Coordinates of C-alpha atoms in Angstrom, one line a residue:
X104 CA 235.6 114.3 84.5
X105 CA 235.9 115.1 88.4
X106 CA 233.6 118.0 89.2
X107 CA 235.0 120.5 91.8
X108 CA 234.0 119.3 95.5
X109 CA 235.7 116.0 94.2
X110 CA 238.7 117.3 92.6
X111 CA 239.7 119.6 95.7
X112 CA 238.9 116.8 98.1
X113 CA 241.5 114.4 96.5
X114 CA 244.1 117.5 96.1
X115 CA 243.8 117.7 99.9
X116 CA 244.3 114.2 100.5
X117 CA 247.3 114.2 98.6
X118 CA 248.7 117.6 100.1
X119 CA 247.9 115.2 103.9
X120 CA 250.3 112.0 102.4
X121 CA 253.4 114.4 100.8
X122 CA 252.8 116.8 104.7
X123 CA 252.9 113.1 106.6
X124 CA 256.0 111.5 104.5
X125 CA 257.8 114.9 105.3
X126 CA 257.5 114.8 109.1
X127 CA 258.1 111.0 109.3
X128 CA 261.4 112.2 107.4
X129 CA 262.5 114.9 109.4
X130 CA 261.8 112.6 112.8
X131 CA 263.6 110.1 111.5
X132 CA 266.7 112.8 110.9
X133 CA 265.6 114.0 114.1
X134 CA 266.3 110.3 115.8
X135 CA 268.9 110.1 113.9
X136 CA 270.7 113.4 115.3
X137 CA 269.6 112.7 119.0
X138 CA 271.5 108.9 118.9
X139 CA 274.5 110.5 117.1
X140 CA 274.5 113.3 120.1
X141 CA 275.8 110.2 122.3
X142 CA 276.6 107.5 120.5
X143 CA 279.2 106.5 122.4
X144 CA 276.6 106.3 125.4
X145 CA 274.5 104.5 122.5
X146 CA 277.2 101.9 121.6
X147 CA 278.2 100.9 125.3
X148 CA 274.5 99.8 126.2
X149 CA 274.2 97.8 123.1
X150 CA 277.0 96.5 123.8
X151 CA 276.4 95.6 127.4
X152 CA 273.1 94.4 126.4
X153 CA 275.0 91.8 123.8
X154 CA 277.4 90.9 126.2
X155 CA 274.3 90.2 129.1
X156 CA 272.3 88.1 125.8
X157 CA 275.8 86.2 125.4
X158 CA 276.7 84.9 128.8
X159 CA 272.8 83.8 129.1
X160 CA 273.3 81.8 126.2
X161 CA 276.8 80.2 127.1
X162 CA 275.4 79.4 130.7
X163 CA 273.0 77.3 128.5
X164 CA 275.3 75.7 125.7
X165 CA 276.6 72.5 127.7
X166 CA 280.6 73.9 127.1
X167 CA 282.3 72.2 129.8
X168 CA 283.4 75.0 132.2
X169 CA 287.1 74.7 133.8
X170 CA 286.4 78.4 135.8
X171 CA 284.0 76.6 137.9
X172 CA 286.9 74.3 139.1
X173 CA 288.6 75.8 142.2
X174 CA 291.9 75.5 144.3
X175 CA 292.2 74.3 147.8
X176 CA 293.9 75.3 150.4
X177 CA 296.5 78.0 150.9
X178 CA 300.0 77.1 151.4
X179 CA 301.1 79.8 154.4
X180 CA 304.0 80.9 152.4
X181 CA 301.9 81.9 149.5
X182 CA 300.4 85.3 150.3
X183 CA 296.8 86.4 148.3
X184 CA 297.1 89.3 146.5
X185 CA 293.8 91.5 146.9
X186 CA 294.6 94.4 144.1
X187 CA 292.0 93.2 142.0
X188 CA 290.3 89.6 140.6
X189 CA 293.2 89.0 138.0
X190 CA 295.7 89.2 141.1
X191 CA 293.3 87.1 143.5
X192 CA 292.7 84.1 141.2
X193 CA 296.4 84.0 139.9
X194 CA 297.5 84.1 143.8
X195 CA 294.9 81.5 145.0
X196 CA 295.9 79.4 142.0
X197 CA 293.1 79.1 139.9
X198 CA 293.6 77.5 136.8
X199 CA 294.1 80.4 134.0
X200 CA 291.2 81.8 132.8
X201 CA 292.3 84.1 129.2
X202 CA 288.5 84.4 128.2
X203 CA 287.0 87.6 129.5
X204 CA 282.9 85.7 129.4
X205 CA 284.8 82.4 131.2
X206 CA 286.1 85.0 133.9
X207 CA 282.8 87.1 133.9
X208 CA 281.0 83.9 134.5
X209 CA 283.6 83.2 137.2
X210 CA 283.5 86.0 139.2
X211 CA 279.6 85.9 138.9
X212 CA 280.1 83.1 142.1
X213 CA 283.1 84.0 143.7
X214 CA 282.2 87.5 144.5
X215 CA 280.1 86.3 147.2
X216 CA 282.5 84.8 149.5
X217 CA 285.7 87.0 148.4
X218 CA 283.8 90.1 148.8
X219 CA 283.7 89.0 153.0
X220 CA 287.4 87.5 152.7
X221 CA 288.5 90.9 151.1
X222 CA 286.9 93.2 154.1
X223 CA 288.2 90.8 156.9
X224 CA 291.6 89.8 155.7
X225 CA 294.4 90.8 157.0
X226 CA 295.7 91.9 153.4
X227 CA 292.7 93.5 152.5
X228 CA 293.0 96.1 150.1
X229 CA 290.7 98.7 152.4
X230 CA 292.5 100.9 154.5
X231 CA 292.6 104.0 156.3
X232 CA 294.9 105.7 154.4
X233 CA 293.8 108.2 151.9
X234 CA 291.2 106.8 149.7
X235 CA 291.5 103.0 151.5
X236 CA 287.9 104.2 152.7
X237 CA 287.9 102.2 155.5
X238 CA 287.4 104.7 159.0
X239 CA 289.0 104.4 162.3
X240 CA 286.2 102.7 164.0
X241 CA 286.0 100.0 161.1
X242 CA 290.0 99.7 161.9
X243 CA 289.0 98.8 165.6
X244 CA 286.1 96.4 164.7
X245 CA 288.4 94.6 162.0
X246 CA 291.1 94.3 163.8
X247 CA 289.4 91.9 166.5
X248 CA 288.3 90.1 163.5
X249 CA 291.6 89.1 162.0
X250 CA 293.2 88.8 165.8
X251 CA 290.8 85.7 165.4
X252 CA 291.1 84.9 161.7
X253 CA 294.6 85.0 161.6
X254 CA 296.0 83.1 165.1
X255 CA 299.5 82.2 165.5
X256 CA 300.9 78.8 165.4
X257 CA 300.1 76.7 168.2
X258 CA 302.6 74.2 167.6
X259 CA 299.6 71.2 167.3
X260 CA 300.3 68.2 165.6
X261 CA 298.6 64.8 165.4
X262 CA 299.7 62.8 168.7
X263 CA 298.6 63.2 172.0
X264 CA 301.5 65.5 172.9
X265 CA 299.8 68.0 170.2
X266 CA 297.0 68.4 171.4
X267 CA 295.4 72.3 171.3
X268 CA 292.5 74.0 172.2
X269 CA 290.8 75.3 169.4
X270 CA 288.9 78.6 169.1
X271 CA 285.4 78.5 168.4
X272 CA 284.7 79.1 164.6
X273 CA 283.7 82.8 163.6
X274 CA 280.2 82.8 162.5
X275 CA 279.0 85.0 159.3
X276 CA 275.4 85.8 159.7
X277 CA 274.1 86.3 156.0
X278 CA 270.9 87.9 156.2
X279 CA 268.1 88.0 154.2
X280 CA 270.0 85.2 152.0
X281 CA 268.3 84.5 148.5
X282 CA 271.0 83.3 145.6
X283 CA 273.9 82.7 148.0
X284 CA 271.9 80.2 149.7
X285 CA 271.9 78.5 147.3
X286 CA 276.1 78.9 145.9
X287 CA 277.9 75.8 145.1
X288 CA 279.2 74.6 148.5
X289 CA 282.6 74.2 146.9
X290 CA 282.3 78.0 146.3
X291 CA 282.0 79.0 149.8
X292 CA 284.2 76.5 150.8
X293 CA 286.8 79.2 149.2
X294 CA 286.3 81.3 152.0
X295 CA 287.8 79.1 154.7
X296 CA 290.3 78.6 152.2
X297 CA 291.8 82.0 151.7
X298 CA 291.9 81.5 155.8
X299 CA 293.6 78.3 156.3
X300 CA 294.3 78.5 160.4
X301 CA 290.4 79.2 161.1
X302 CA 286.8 77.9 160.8
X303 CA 284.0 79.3 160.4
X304 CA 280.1 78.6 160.4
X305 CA 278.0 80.3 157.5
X306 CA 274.5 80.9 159.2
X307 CA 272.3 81.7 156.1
X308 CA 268.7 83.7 157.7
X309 CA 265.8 84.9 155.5
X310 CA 262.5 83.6 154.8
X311 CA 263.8 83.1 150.9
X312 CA 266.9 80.6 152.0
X313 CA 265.2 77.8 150.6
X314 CA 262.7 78.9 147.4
X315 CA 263.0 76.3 144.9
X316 CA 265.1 74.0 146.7
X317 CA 262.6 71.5 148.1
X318 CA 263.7 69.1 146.0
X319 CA 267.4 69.1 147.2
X320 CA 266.2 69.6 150.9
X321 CA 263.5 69.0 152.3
X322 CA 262.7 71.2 155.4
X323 CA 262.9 68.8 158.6
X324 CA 260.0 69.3 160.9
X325 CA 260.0 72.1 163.7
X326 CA 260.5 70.0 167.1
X327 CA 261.7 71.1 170.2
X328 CA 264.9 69.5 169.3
X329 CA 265.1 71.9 166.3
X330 CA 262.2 74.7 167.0
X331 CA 263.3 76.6 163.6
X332 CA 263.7 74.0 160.8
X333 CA 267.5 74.7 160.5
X334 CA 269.4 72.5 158.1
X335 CA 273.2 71.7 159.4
X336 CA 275.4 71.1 156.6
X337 CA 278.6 69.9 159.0
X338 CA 280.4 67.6 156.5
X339 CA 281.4 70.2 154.0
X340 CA 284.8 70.9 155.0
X341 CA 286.6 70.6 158.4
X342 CA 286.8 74.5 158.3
X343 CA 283.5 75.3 157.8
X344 CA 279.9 74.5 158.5
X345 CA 276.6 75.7 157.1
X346 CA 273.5 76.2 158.9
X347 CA 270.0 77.7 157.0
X348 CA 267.0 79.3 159.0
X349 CA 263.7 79.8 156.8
X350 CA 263.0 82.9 159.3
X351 CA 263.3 86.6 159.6
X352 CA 266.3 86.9 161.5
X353 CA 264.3 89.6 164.4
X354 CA 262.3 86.4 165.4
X355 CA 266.0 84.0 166.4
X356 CA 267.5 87.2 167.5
X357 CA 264.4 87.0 169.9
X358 CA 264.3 83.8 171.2
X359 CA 268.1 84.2 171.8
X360 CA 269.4 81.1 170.0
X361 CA 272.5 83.3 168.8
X362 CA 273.5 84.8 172.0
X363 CA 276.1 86.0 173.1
X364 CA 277.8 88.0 170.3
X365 CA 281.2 88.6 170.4
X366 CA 283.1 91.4 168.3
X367 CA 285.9 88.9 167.6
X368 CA 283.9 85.5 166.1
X369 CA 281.2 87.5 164.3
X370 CA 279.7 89.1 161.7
X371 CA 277.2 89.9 159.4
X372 CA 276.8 90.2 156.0
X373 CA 273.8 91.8 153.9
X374 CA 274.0 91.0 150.2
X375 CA 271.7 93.6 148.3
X376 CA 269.1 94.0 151.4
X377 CA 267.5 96.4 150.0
X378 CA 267.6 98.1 153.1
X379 CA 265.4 101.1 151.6
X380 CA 263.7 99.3 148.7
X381 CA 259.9 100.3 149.0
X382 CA 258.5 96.7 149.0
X383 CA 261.2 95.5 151.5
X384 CA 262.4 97.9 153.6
X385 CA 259.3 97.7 156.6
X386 CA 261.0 93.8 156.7
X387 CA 264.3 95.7 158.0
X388 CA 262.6 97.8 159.9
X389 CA 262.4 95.7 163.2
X390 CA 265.7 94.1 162.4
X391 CA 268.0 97.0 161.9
X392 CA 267.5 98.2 165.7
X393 CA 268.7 94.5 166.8
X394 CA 271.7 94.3 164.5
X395 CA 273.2 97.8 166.2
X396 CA 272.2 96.1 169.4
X397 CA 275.2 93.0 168.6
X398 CA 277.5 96.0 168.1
X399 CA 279.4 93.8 165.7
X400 CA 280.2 94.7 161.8
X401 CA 277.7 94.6 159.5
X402 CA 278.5 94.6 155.9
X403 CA 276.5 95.5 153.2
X404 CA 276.6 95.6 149.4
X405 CA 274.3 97.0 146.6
X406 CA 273.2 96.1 142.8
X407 CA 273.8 99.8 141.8
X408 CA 275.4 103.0 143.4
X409 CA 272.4 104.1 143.5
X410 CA 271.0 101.0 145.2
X411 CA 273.3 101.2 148.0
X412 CA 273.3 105.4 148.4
X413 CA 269.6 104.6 149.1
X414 CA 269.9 102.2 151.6
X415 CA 272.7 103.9 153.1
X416 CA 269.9 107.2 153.3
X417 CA 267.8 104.9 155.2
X418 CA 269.5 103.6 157.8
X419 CA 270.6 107.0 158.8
X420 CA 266.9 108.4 158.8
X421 CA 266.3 105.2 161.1
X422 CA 268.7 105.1 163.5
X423 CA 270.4 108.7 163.2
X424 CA 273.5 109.1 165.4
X425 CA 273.2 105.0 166.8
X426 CA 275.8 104.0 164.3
X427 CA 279.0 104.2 163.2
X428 CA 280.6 104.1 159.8
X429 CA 283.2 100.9 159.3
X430 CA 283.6 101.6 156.0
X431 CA 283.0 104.4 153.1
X432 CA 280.6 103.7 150.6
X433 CA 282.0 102.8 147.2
X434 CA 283.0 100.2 144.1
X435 CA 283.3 96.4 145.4
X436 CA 287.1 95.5 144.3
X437 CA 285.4 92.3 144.1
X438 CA 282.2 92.9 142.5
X439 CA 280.6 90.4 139.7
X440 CA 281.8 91.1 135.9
X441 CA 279.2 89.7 134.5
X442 CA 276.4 92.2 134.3
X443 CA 272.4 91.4 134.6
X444 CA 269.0 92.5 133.1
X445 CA 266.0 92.8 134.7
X446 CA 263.6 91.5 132.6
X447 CA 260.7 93.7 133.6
X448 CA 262.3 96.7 132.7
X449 CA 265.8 96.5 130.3
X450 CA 266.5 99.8 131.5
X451 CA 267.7 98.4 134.7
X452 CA 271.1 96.7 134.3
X453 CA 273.2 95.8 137.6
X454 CA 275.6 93.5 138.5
X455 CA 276.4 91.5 141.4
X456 CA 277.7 93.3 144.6
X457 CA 278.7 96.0 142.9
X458 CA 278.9 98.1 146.0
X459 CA 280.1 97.7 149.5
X460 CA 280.0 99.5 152.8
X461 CA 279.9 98.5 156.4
X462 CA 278.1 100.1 159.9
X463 CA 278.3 98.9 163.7
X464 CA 275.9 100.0 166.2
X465 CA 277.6 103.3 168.1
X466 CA 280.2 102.7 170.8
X467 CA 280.4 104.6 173.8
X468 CA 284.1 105.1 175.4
X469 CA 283.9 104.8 179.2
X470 CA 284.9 107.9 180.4
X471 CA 286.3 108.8 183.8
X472 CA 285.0 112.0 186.2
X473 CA 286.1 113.2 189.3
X474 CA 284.5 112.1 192.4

């Protein structure tokens, strides 16, 4: 027999179990209620976290990969449609792709150089029509551009008698360069391809150009010769040349080894700067100022709208009324499919260039006053 104090000390320890077992019930209904509230919301990040877990996976499974084989170049009676990337790759003539992970792991590489080919072609699908969100000024500074991209025939041929001056090639400055350095050269290669009567010269700038590549290139020596370490990569294509600098891109801006700049050969490019990142954007901070100096485009893209809205914020609190807008922030056309995880936090899912916008330094019009 249990005496009392006993007897009412087990009673309360079993009245503590059944009150426990009832509130683990009603929070799991709770739970329950709050997924079903939006599970719609629910079901699209599981099943963008599937799809990221899947294309991982296939990356890794040693399929043999026909998206990574590409067209060369385009015949001048064969226009590229820019709508969108099923009209792009069935225009450039890319083998048919009816998987949607093959084309997700596709566009995943191509949406480097197509996202500069879509701003700077002459077919580009940004315009300054009603919702083309591309602004006067970014109509003036593009329109240099393709004056050089797109030349008329010079009637050349291969004898003496056609003999042409050429242009020099338009140079895209990518700055602050970390995966793209490091593309498939056939990839970028596509760029001079969707402009078959130019060249160009990729100039790839950041202190990152060349992490984890030591193996494939070794950095040459820094001689007078070569007082940055560049690597020249001139046998790629007769259209285009690739040159890498391991070096902030104020430091060559100093020393003047790109000067002069000229609004109809070049061009920058940012992919994901971070512009106002808090653990990169005192990097930009001396740069920005020398980039509006060049007064030529600058394009820039972002992982996330809200990536690129804050960069955007920052580079009007820096330089204020010593820019102009060239283009609208908004959706890349040509953004990656393929979507990414940061494995730190799995909150944070963004994909490749999934934003795009462009600035120039401000412009002053000369103006005229009486005497």
């Amino acid at each position: 027999m249990l005496n009392a104090p006993i007897l009412t000390i087990v009673k309360r320890g079993f009245q503590r179990i059944l009150t426990t077992q009832k509130h683990e019930k009603l929070n799991m209904v709770d739970n329950h209620l709050h997924m079903y509230d939006d599970y719609e919301s629910h079901l699209e990040i599981c099943d963008t976290l599937r799809e990221i877990n899947e294309d991982d996976h296939d990356l890794r499974s040693g399929r043999f990969f026909p998206e990574f084989e590409y067209p060369g170049l385009q015949m001048d009676e064969a226009l590229i449609n820019m709508t969108n990337w099923d009209t792009f790759l069935y225009s450039r003539d890319f083998s048919a792709i009816n998987d949607e992970r093959s084309l997700r792991q596709a566009t995943r590489l191509l949406t480097y150089p197509v996202t500069i080919g879509s701003v700077l072609h002459e077919l580009s699908p940004y315009n300054i029509r009603k919702g083309g969100r591309l602004t006067t000024e970014g109509l003036k500074s593009l329109s240099a551009l393709r004056y050089t991209l797109h030349p008329p025939r010079s009637g050349s041929g291969l004898d003496i008698k056609g003999l042409r001056p050429n242009p020099p090639p338009v140079r895209i400055f990518v700055l602050g360069a970390r995966a793209e350095s490091s593309l498939p050269r056939e990839v970028w290669v596509q760029l001079s391809h969707m402009f078959p009567r130019a060249t160009f010269h990729v100039i790839l700038i950041g202190p990152e150009t060349m992490a984890n590549r030591d193996s494939e290139y070794p950095l040459p020596e820094r001689t007078p010769e070569n007082p940055f370490g560049a690597i020249v990569e001139d046998r790629i294509s007769h259209q285009m040349k690739i040159s890498t600098f391991v070096e902030y891109y104020h430091t060559l801006h100093q020393a003047g080894i790109f000067h002069p700049y000229d609004p109809y050969f070049d061009c920058f490019m940012l992919f994901h700067p971070g512009l106002g990142h808090p653990a990169s954007a005192h990097e930009w901070a001396e740069t920005l100022p020398l980039l509006l100096e060049t007064k030529v485009p600058i394009l820039a893209t972002g992982y996330t709208e809200w990536d690129m809205e804050r960069d955007r914020r920052w580079v009007y609190q820096k330089v204020g009324g010593e820019m102009d807008l060239l283009m609208e922030p908004g959706e890349n056309r040509f953004r990656s499919l393929r979507w990414d995880l940061n494995d730190l936090d799995p909150q944070d899912i963004s994909c490749g260039n999934w934003g795009l916008w462009a600035f120039r330094g401000k412009r002053y019009e000369t103006t005229m006053k009486d005497s």
